Amino acid sequence: NLNSSDNGAVYLAFKRSGSRKAYFGFGGTGSSITLENEISDGNITFRGNDGGTQINVLHFDVSDNGKATFIGEVNVGDGLDVTGAITLTDDFTLSNSTFGNVNLTGKAFVGQRDNFTTFGFGFSSVHQRGTISSPSVSNSGDSIFTLVGQLYDSGAYRDSCRIHYEVDGTPSSGSAPGRIVFKTTPSSSTTSAERMRIDSSGNVGIGTTTPAYPLDVRTASGDSHIRIRTSGTGSSDDTFLRFQVGGTT
């Protein structure tokens, strides 16, 4: 039935056994558009037709506190505000030519998630060769996850700082070697350079991409210095470099 209300709203009502079960309305106070299913535990599904095949494109599940499930690709042209959890089972791409902000105040699960009830907020990134539906083993040197900080230099946005999570060796069943690489961009340059890395053995390299010791510091040329100092000026403010072998200093 097509009806109108006292406040100027117009709505299309669907009835069964004399009582209204669902309606679609617009206009009236607040100029809102409402699509409502009044059947107990009734969900709302939008369907389309793709080349003669009927498919679901959007589903609202009231039994899960109103969770919306998008089937297929979702394109957001302006902004998207989410107050609950986001679970992504496929590719997730953010692109904004105006470099807008992405604000996450709940939980973001990208690809695969850990137990965030125990560990709190976090990002989880997965990598594989092949495709998502048919993955193959990652290779040494593959990038797993990258964090990039950019600045504007009056002409363009430039990389200023980078943190790379990479595969550090050949993965196999029960073996997932990884390294973390830290990069910064020097003055008078727009190309970031590696400054430090932690490899799969736990060795820390500063100035070297192949650290052979727990702390391996190298310079490209000239003298190599390590400074240890204190800002204190009292008689008990000393600086020590201790070497210990077998419990003996």
PDB file of N, CA and C in Angstrom, residues 2-91:
ATOM      1  N   LEU A   2       0.483   2.270  -0.753  1.00  0.00           N
ATOM      2  CA  LEU A   2       1.162   3.559  -0.768  1.00  0.00           C
ATOM      3  C   LEU A   2       0.405   4.484   0.169  1.00  0.00           C
ATOM      4  N   ASN A   3       1.087   5.018   1.180  1.00  0.00           N
ATOM      5  CA  ASN A   3       0.426   5.804   2.212  1.00  0.00           C
ATOM      6  C   ASN A   3       1.144   7.124   2.422  1.00  0.00           C
ATOM      7  N   SER A   4       0.483   8.019   3.132  1.00  0.00           N
ATOM      8  CA  SER A   4       1.099   9.270   3.572  1.00  0.00           C
ATOM      9  C   SER A   4       0.755   9.487   5.019  1.00  0.00           C
ATOM     10  N   SER A   5       1.618  10.230   5.759  1.00  0.00           N
ATOM     11  CA  SER A   5       1.405  10.476   7.172  1.00  0.00           C
ATOM     12  C   SER A   5       1.133  11.949   7.414  1.00  0.00           C
ATOM     13  N   ASP A   6       0.796  12.290   8.640  1.00  0.00           N
ATOM     14  CA  ASP A   6       0.440  13.663   8.985  1.00  0.00           C
ATOM     15  C   ASP A   6       1.608  14.625   8.837  1.00  0.00           C
ATOM     16  N   ASN A   7       2.830  14.127   9.001  1.00  0.00           N
ATOM     17  CA  ASN A   7       3.983  15.028   8.920  1.00  0.00           C
ATOM     18  C   ASN A   7       4.532  15.165   7.507  1.00  0.00           C
ATOM     19  N   GLY A   8       3.818  14.651   6.518  1.00  0.00           N
ATOM     20  CA  GLY A   8       4.208  14.808   5.127  1.00  0.00           C
ATOM     21  C   GLY A   8       5.022  13.685   4.565  1.00  0.00           C
ATOM     22  N   ALA A   9       5.291  12.655   5.344  1.00  0.00           N
ATOM     23  CA  ALA A   9       6.080  11.533   4.849  1.00  0.00           C
ATOM     24  C   ALA A   9       5.248  10.660   3.924  1.00  0.00           C
ATOM     25  N   VAL A  10       5.905  10.065   2.969  1.00  0.00           N
ATOM     26  CA  VAL A  10       5.267   9.118   2.054  1.00  0.00           C
ATOM     27  C   VAL A  10       5.979   7.794   2.198  1.00  0.00           C
ATOM     28  N   TYR A  11       5.225   6.716   2.348  1.00  0.00           N
ATOM     29  CA  TYR A  11       5.870   5.441   2.520  1.00  0.00           C
ATOM     30  C   TYR A  11       5.098   4.335   1.822  1.00  0.00           C
ATOM     31  N   LEU A  12       5.844   3.312   1.436  1.00  0.00           N
ATOM     32  CA  LEU A  12       5.284   2.134   0.788  1.00  0.00           C
ATOM     33  C   LEU A  12       5.316   1.009   1.810  1.00  0.00           C
ATOM     34  N   ALA A  13       4.146   0.529   2.193  1.00  0.00           N
ATOM     35  CA  ALA A  13       4.048  -0.472   3.246  1.00  0.00           C
ATOM     36  C   ALA A  13       3.713  -1.835   2.666  1.00  0.00           C
ATOM     37  N   PHE A  14       4.303  -2.872   3.266  1.00  0.00           N
ATOM     38  CA  PHE A  14       4.040  -4.241   2.873  1.00  0.00           C
ATOM     39  C   PHE A  14       3.405  -4.950   4.058  1.00  0.00           C
ATOM     40  N   LYS A  15       2.238  -5.553   3.813  1.00  0.00           N
ATOM     41  CA  LYS A  15       1.500  -6.168   4.909  1.00  0.00           C
ATOM     42  C   LYS A  15       1.273  -7.648   4.651  1.00  0.00           C
ATOM     43  N   ARG A  16       1.147  -8.392   5.743  1.00  0.00           N
ATOM     44  CA  ARG A  16       0.791  -9.798   5.660  1.00  0.00           C
ATOM     45  C   ARG A  16      -0.100 -10.106   6.857  1.00  0.00           C
ATOM     46  N   SER A  17      -1.242 -10.720   6.602  1.00  0.00           N
ATOM     47  CA  SER A  17      -2.217 -11.059   7.647  1.00  0.00           C
ATOM     48  C   SER A  17      -2.683  -9.816   8.394  1.00  0.00           C
ATOM     49  N   GLY A  18      -2.837  -8.693   7.670  1.00  0.00           N
ATOM     50  CA  GLY A  18      -3.423  -7.502   8.239  1.00  0.00           C
ATOM     51  C   GLY A  18      -2.476  -6.568   8.957  1.00  0.00           C
ATOM     52  N   SER A  19      -1.267  -6.983   9.283  1.00  0.00           N
ATOM     53  CA  SER A  19      -0.328  -6.123   9.993  1.00  0.00           C
ATOM     54  C   SER A  19       0.867  -5.781   9.105  1.00  0.00           C
ATOM     55  N   ARG A  20       1.407  -4.594   9.318  1.00  0.00           N
ATOM     56  CA  ARG A  20       2.536  -4.145   8.503  1.00  0.00           C
ATOM     57  C   ARG A  20       3.793  -4.927   8.874  1.00  0.00           C
ATOM     58  N   LYS A  21       4.512  -5.401   7.871  1.00  0.00           N
ATOM     59  CA  LYS A  21       5.728  -6.175   8.110  1.00  0.00           C
ATOM     60  C   LYS A  21       6.986  -5.428   7.691  1.00  0.00           C
ATOM     61  N   ALA A  22       6.867  -4.560   6.712  1.00  0.00           N
ATOM     62  CA  ALA A  22       8.013  -3.807   6.237  1.00  0.00           C
ATOM     63  C   ALA A  22       7.535  -2.572   5.505  1.00  0.00           C
ATOM     64  N   TYR A  23       8.369  -1.532   5.465  1.00  0.00           N
ATOM     65  CA  TYR A  23       7.994  -0.362   4.692  1.00  0.00           C
ATOM     66  C   TYR A  23       9.223   0.401   4.239  1.00  0.00           C
ATOM     67  N   PHE A  24       9.025   1.194   3.192  1.00  0.00           N
ATOM     68  CA  PHE A  24      10.049   2.092   2.673  1.00  0.00           C
ATOM     69  C   PHE A  24       9.446   3.482   2.650  1.00  0.00           C
ATOM     70  N   GLY A  25      10.038   4.423   3.349  1.00  0.00           N
ATOM     71  CA  GLY A  25       9.456   5.752   3.453  1.00  0.00           C
ATOM     72  C   GLY A  25      10.485   6.838   3.243  1.00  0.00           C
ATOM     73  N   PHE A  26      10.008   8.049   2.853  1.00  0.00           N
ATOM     74  CA  PHE A  26      10.896   9.187   2.681  1.00  0.00           C
ATOM     75  C   PHE A  26      10.110  10.462   2.922  1.00  0.00           C
ATOM     76  N   GLY A  27      10.886  11.573   3.162  1.00  0.00           N
ATOM     77  CA  GLY A  27      10.257  12.868   3.381  1.00  0.00           C
ATOM     78  C   GLY A  27       9.795  13.032   4.808  1.00  0.00           C
ATOM     79  N   GLY A  28       8.991  14.063   5.049  1.00  0.00           N
ATOM     80  CA  GLY A  28       8.459  14.304   6.378  1.00  0.00           C
ATOM     81  C   GLY A  28       9.480  14.961   7.274  1.00  0.00           C
ATOM     82  N   THR A  29       9.247  14.879   8.564  1.00  0.00           N
ATOM     83  CA  THR A  29      10.127  15.503   9.553  1.00  0.00           C
ATOM     84  C   THR A  29      11.551  14.948   9.440  1.00  0.00           C
ATOM     85  N   GLY A  30      12.504  15.864   9.303  1.00  0.00           N
ATOM     86  CA  GLY A  30      13.896  15.449   9.198  1.00  0.00           C
ATOM     87  C   GLY A  30      14.306  14.996   7.814  1.00  0.00           C
ATOM     88  N   SER A  31      13.367  14.843   6.883  1.00  0.00           N
ATOM     89  CA  SER A  31      13.645  14.431   5.497  1.00  0.00           C
ATOM     90  C   SER A  31      14.511  13.179   5.445  1.00  0.00           C
ATOM     91  N   SER A  32      14.180  12.188   6.238  1.00  0.00           N
ATOM     92  CA  SER A  32      14.953  10.951   6.268  1.00  0.00           C
ATOM     93  C   SER A  32      14.332   9.914   5.345  1.00  0.00           C
ATOM     94  N   ILE A  33      15.134   8.950   4.956  1.00  0.00           N
ATOM     95  CA  ILE A  33      14.684   7.816   4.161  1.00  0.00           C
ATOM     96  C   ILE A  33      14.844   6.574   5.017  1.00  0.00           C
ATOM     97  N   THR A  34      13.801   5.807   5.141  1.00  0.00           N
ATOM     98  CA  THR A  34      13.816   4.654   6.034  1.00  0.00           C
ATOM     99  C   THR A  34      13.407   3.397   5.295  1.00  0.00           C
ATOM    100  N   LEU A  35      14.178   2.353   5.466  1.00  0.00           N
ATOM    101  CA  LEU A  35      13.830   1.023   4.988  1.00  0.00           C
ATOM    102  C   LEU A  35      13.789   0.130   6.213  1.00  0.00           C
ATOM    103  N   GLU A  36      12.627  -0.432   6.515  1.00  0.00           N
ATOM    104  CA  GLU A  36      12.454  -1.137   7.774  1.00  0.00           C
ATOM    105  C   GLU A  36      11.801  -2.494   7.575  1.00  0.00           C
ATOM    106  N   ASN A  37      12.313  -3.478   8.301  1.00  0.00           N
ATOM    107  CA  ASN A  37      11.726  -4.815   8.335  1.00  0.00           C
ATOM    108  C   ASN A  37      11.229  -5.048   9.753  1.00  0.00           C
ATOM    109  N   GLU A  38       9.920  -5.156   9.925  1.00  0.00           N
ATOM    110  CA  GLU A  38       9.339  -5.286  11.256  1.00  0.00           C
ATOM    111  C   GLU A  38       9.070  -6.732  11.660  1.00  0.00           C
ATOM    112  N   ILE A  39       9.454  -7.670  10.826  1.00  0.00           N
ATOM    113  CA  ILE A  39       9.320  -9.075  11.177  1.00  0.00           C
ATOM    114  C   ILE A  39      10.371  -9.417  12.228  1.00  0.00           C
ATOM    115  N   SER A  40       9.993 -10.176  13.244  1.00  0.00           N
ATOM    116  CA  SER A  40      10.924 -10.537  14.308  1.00  0.00           C
ATOM    117  C   SER A  40      12.156 -11.226  13.733  1.00  0.00           C
ATOM    118  N   ASP A  41      13.351 -10.716  14.107  1.00  0.00           N
ATOM    119  CA  ASP A  41      14.641 -11.229  13.616  1.00  0.00           C
ATOM    120  C   ASP A  41      14.750 -11.164  12.099  1.00  0.00           C
ATOM    121  N   GLY A  42      14.056 -10.212  11.494  1.00  0.00           N
ATOM    122  CA  GLY A  42      14.083 -10.087  10.034  1.00  0.00           C
ATOM    123  C   GLY A  42      15.281  -9.297   9.552  1.00  0.00           C
ATOM    124  N   ASN A  43      16.040  -9.825   8.616  1.00  0.00           N
ATOM    125  CA  ASN A  43      17.194  -9.156   8.045  1.00  0.00           C
ATOM    126  C   ASN A  43      16.783  -8.351   6.818  1.00  0.00           C
ATOM    127  N   ILE A  44      17.707  -7.534   6.316  1.00  0.00           N
ATOM    128  CA  ILE A  44      17.476  -6.748   5.103  1.00  0.00           C
ATOM    129  C   ILE A  44      18.585  -7.061   4.117  1.00  0.00           C
ATOM    130  N   THR A  45      18.208  -7.444   2.907  1.00  0.00           N
ATOM    131  CA  THR A  45      19.179  -7.814   1.877  1.00  0.00           C
ATOM    132  C   THR A  45      18.887  -7.063   0.589  1.00  0.00           C
ATOM    133  N   PHE A  46      19.924  -6.488  -0.023  1.00  0.00           N
ATOM    134  CA  PHE A  46      19.811  -5.862  -1.342  1.00  0.00           C
ATOM    135  C   PHE A  46      20.381  -6.831  -2.376  1.00  0.00           C
ATOM    136  N   ARG A  47      19.637  -7.038  -3.440  1.00  0.00           N
ATOM    137  CA  ARG A  47      20.056  -7.975  -4.477  1.00  0.00           C
ATOM    138  C   ARG A  47      20.063  -7.295  -5.840  1.00  0.00           C
ATOM    139  N   GLY A  48      20.938  -7.794  -6.686  1.00  0.00           N
ATOM    140  CA  GLY A  48      21.007  -7.307  -8.050  1.00  0.00           C
ATOM    141  C   GLY A  48      21.064  -8.464  -9.023  1.00  0.00           C
ATOM    142  N   ASN A  49      21.219  -8.133 -10.322  1.00  0.00           N
ATOM    143  CA  ASN A  49      21.275  -9.157 -11.345  1.00  0.00           C
ATOM    144  C   ASN A  49      22.508  -8.932 -12.191  1.00  0.00           C
ATOM    145  N   ASP A  50      23.395  -9.901 -12.198  1.00  0.00           N
ATOM    146  CA  ASP A  50      24.648  -9.812 -12.937  1.00  0.00           C
ATOM    147  C   ASP A  50      24.613 -10.790 -14.092  1.00  0.00           C
ATOM    148  N   GLY A  51      24.290 -10.287 -15.270  1.00  0.00           N
ATOM    149  CA  GLY A  51      24.259 -11.128 -16.462  1.00  0.00           C
ATOM    150  C   GLY A  51      23.262 -12.277 -16.377  1.00  0.00           C
ATOM    151  N   GLY A  52      22.145 -12.046 -15.718  1.00  0.00           N
ATOM    152  CA  GLY A  52      21.132 -13.083 -15.599  1.00  0.00           C
ATOM    153  C   GLY A  52      21.202 -13.878 -14.316  1.00  0.00           C
ATOM    154  N   THR A  53      22.233 -13.612 -13.488  1.00  0.00           N
ATOM    155  CA  THR A  53      22.384 -14.314 -12.221  1.00  0.00           C
ATOM    156  C   THR A  53      22.078 -13.355 -11.070  1.00  0.00           C
ATOM    157  N   GLN A  54      21.157 -13.753 -10.213  1.00  0.00           N
ATOM    158  CA  GLN A  54      20.798 -12.925  -9.072  1.00  0.00           C
ATOM    159  C   GLN A  54      21.851 -13.066  -7.974  1.00  0.00           C
ATOM    160  N   ILE A  55      22.357 -11.931  -7.477  1.00  0.00           N
ATOM    161  CA  ILE A  55      23.404 -11.956  -6.462  1.00  0.00           C
ATOM    162  C   ILE A  55      23.049 -10.988  -5.337  1.00  0.00           C
ATOM    163  N   ASN A  56      23.523 -11.299  -4.122  1.00  0.00           N
ATOM    164  CA  ASN A  56      23.393 -10.395  -2.991  1.00  0.00           C
ATOM    165  C   ASN A  56      24.566  -9.424  -2.994  1.00  0.00           C
ATOM    166  N   VAL A  57      24.290  -8.126  -2.814  1.00  0.00           N
ATOM    167  CA  VAL A  57      25.360  -7.128  -2.811  1.00  0.00           C
ATOM    168  C   VAL A  57      25.531  -6.475  -1.441  1.00  0.00           C
ATOM    169  N   LEU A  58      24.471  -6.466  -0.619  1.00  0.00           N
ATOM    170  CA  LEU A  58      24.552  -5.862   0.703  1.00  0.00           C
ATOM    171  C   LEU A  58      23.561  -6.556   1.618  1.00  0.00           C
ATOM    172  N   HIS A  59      24.041  -6.922   2.814  1.00  0.00           N
ATOM    173  CA  HIS A  59      23.194  -7.665   3.742  1.00  0.00           C
ATOM    174  C   HIS A  59      23.343  -7.106   5.151  1.00  0.00           C
ATOM    175  N   PHE A  60      22.218  -6.770   5.791  1.00  0.00           N
ATOM    176  CA  PHE A  60      22.202  -6.309   7.170  1.00  0.00           C
ATOM    177  C   PHE A  60      21.660  -7.434   8.039  1.00  0.00           C
ATOM    178  N   ASP A  61      22.466  -7.870   8.989  1.00  0.00           N
ATOM    179  CA  ASP A  61      22.105  -9.002   9.841  1.00  0.00           C
ATOM    180  C   ASP A  61      21.746  -8.477  11.228  1.00  0.00           C
ATOM    181  N   VAL A  62      20.441  -8.449  11.555  1.00  0.00           N
ATOM    182  CA  VAL A  62      20.008  -7.905  12.839  1.00  0.00           C
ATOM    183  C   VAL A  62      20.351  -8.827  13.995  1.00  0.00           C
ATOM    184  N   SER A  63      20.605 -10.096  13.715  1.00  0.00           N
ATOM    185  CA  SER A  63      20.953 -11.019  14.795  1.00  0.00           C
ATOM    186  C   SER A  63      22.375 -10.800  15.284  1.00  0.00           C
ATOM    187  N   ASP A  64      23.149  -9.978  14.560  1.00  0.00           N
ATOM    188  CA  ASP A  64      24.535  -9.685  14.935  1.00  0.00           C
ATOM    189  C   ASP A  64      24.695  -8.191  15.190  1.00  0.00           C
ATOM    190  N   ASN A  65      23.695  -7.614  15.884  1.00  0.00           N
ATOM    191  CA  ASN A  65      23.704  -6.193  16.249  1.00  0.00           C
ATOM    192  C   ASN A  65      23.805  -5.272  15.037  1.00  0.00           C
ATOM    193  N   GLY A  66      23.125  -5.650  13.956  1.00  0.00           N
ATOM    194  CA  GLY A  66      23.067  -4.774  12.803  1.00  0.00           C
ATOM    195  C   GLY A  66      24.297  -4.782  11.930  1.00  0.00           C
ATOM    196  N   LYS A  67      25.067  -5.846  11.943  1.00  0.00           N
ATOM    197  CA  LYS A  67      26.284  -5.907  11.132  1.00  0.00           C
ATOM    198  C   LYS A  67      25.933  -5.881   9.649  1.00  0.00           C
ATOM    199  N   ALA A  68      26.618  -5.043   8.897  1.00  0.00           N
ATOM    200  CA  ALA A  68      26.416  -4.957   7.452  1.00  0.00           C
ATOM    201  C   ALA A  68      27.510  -5.749   6.740  1.00  0.00           C
ATOM    202  N   THR A  69      27.119  -6.589   5.810  1.00  0.00           N
ATOM    203  CA  THR A  69      28.061  -7.383   5.033  1.00  0.00           C
ATOM    204  C   THR A  69      27.983  -6.951   3.578  1.00  0.00           C
ATOM    205  N   PHE A  70      29.108  -6.453   3.029  1.00  0.00           N
ATOM    206  CA  PHE A  70      29.172  -6.073   1.632  1.00  0.00           C
ATOM    207  C   PHE A  70      29.747  -7.240   0.840  1.00  0.00           C
ATOM    208  N   ILE A  71      29.031  -7.662  -0.181  1.00  0.00           N
ATOM    209  CA  ILE A  71      29.484  -8.769  -1.020  1.00  0.00           C
ATOM    210  C   ILE A  71      30.152  -8.162  -2.247  1.00  0.00           C
ATOM    211  N   GLY A  72      31.464  -8.350  -2.369  1.00  0.00           N
ATOM    212  CA  GLY A  72      32.172  -7.792  -3.509  1.00  0.00           C
ATOM    213  C   GLY A  72      32.930  -6.532  -3.130  1.00  0.00           C
ATOM    214  N   GLU A  73      33.190  -5.667  -4.106  1.00  0.00           N
ATOM    215  CA  GLU A  73      34.021  -4.487  -3.921  1.00  0.00           C
ATOM    216  C   GLU A  73      33.206  -3.335  -3.362  1.00  0.00           C
ATOM    217  N   VAL A  74      33.804  -2.568  -2.431  1.00  0.00           N
ATOM    218  CA  VAL A  74      33.145  -1.418  -1.835  1.00  0.00           C
ATOM    219  C   VAL A  74      33.972  -0.177  -2.135  1.00  0.00           C
ATOM    220  N   ASN A  75      33.379   0.823  -2.756  1.00  0.00           N
ATOM    221  CA  ASN A  75      34.052   2.074  -3.057  1.00  0.00           C
ATOM    222  C   ASN A  75      33.414   3.195  -2.256  1.00  0.00           C
ATOM    223  N   VAL A  76      34.224   3.905  -1.480  1.00  0.00           N
ATOM    224  CA  VAL A  76      33.736   5.025  -0.676  1.00  0.00           C
ATOM    225  C   VAL A  76      34.335   6.292  -1.238  1.00  0.00           C
ATOM    226  N   GLY A  77      33.480   7.204  -1.733  1.00  0.00           N
ATOM    227  CA  GLY A  77      33.965   8.397  -2.399  1.00  0.00           C
ATOM    228  C   GLY A  77      34.344   9.526  -1.474  1.00  0.00           C
ATOM    229  N   ASP A  78      33.768   9.593  -0.291  1.00  0.00           N
ATOM    230  CA  ASP A  78      34.040  10.717   0.594  1.00  0.00           C
ATOM    231  C   ASP A  78      34.589  10.244   1.926  1.00  0.00           C
ATOM    232  N   GLY A  79      33.729   9.840   2.839  1.00  0.00           N
ATOM    233  CA  GLY A  79      34.193   9.412   4.151  1.00  0.00           C
ATOM    234  C   GLY A  79      33.428   8.200   4.635  1.00  0.00           C
ATOM    235  N   LEU A  80      34.045   7.457   5.527  1.00  0.00           N
ATOM    236  CA  LEU A  80      33.419   6.272   6.106  1.00  0.00           C
ATOM    237  C   LEU A  80      33.722   6.258   7.596  1.00  0.00           C
ATOM    238  N   ASP A  81      32.684   6.334   8.412  1.00  0.00           N
ATOM    239  CA  ASP A  81      32.829   6.310   9.858  1.00  0.00           C
ATOM    240  C   ASP A  81      32.347   4.968  10.380  1.00  0.00           C
ATOM    241  N   VAL A  82      33.207   4.278  11.101  1.00  0.00           N
ATOM    242  CA  VAL A  82      32.865   2.968  11.653  1.00  0.00           C
ATOM    243  C   VAL A  82      33.126   3.000  13.147  1.00  0.00           C
ATOM    244  N   THR A  83      32.123   2.628  13.943  1.00  0.00           N
ATOM    245  CA  THR A  83      32.281   2.629  15.393  1.00  0.00           C
ATOM    246  C   THR A  83      32.481   1.229  15.949  1.00  0.00           C
ATOM    247  N   GLY A  84      32.287   0.222  15.149  1.00  0.00           N
ATOM    248  CA  GLY A  84      32.481  -1.147  15.603  1.00  0.00           C
ATOM    249  C   GLY A  84      33.752  -1.742  15.040  1.00  0.00           C
ATOM    250  N   ALA A  85      33.748  -3.033  14.836  1.00  0.00           N
ATOM    251  CA  ALA A  85      34.918  -3.741  14.317  1.00  0.00           C
ATOM    252  C   ALA A  85      34.858  -3.830  12.800  1.00  0.00           C
ATOM    253  N   ILE A  86      36.014  -3.816  12.162  1.00  0.00           N
ATOM    254  CA  ILE A  86      36.125  -4.004  10.714  1.00  0.00           C
ATOM    255  C   ILE A  86      36.877  -5.301  10.469  1.00  0.00           C
ATOM    256  N   THR A  87      36.237  -6.219   9.779  1.00  0.00           N
ATOM    257  CA  THR A  87      36.878  -7.475   9.426  1.00  0.00           C
ATOM    258  C   THR A  87      36.964  -7.562   7.913  1.00  0.00           C
ATOM    259  N   LEU A  88      38.180  -7.660   7.384  1.00  0.00           N
ATOM    260  CA  LEU A  88      38.401  -7.710   5.945  1.00  0.00           C
ATOM    261  C   LEU A  88      38.960  -9.066   5.571  1.00  0.00           C
ATOM    262  N   THR A  89      38.332  -9.716   4.608  1.00  0.00           N
ATOM    263  CA  THR A  89      38.791 -11.031   4.168  1.00  0.00           C
ATOM    264  C   THR A  89      39.400 -10.981   2.774  1.00  0.00           C
ATOM    265  N   ASP A  90      39.518  -9.780   2.193  1.00  0.00           N
ATOM    266  CA  ASP A  90      40.100  -9.644   0.865  1.00  0.00           C
ATOM    267  C   ASP A  90      40.986  -8.403   0.862  1.00  0.00           C
ATOM    268  N   ASP A  91      41.383  -7.930  -0.323  1.00  0.00           N
ATOM    269  CA  ASP A  91      42.258  -6.774  -0.431  1.00  0.00           C
ATOM    270  C   ASP A  91      41.599  -5.527   0.145  1.00  0.00           C
TER     271      ASP A  91
END
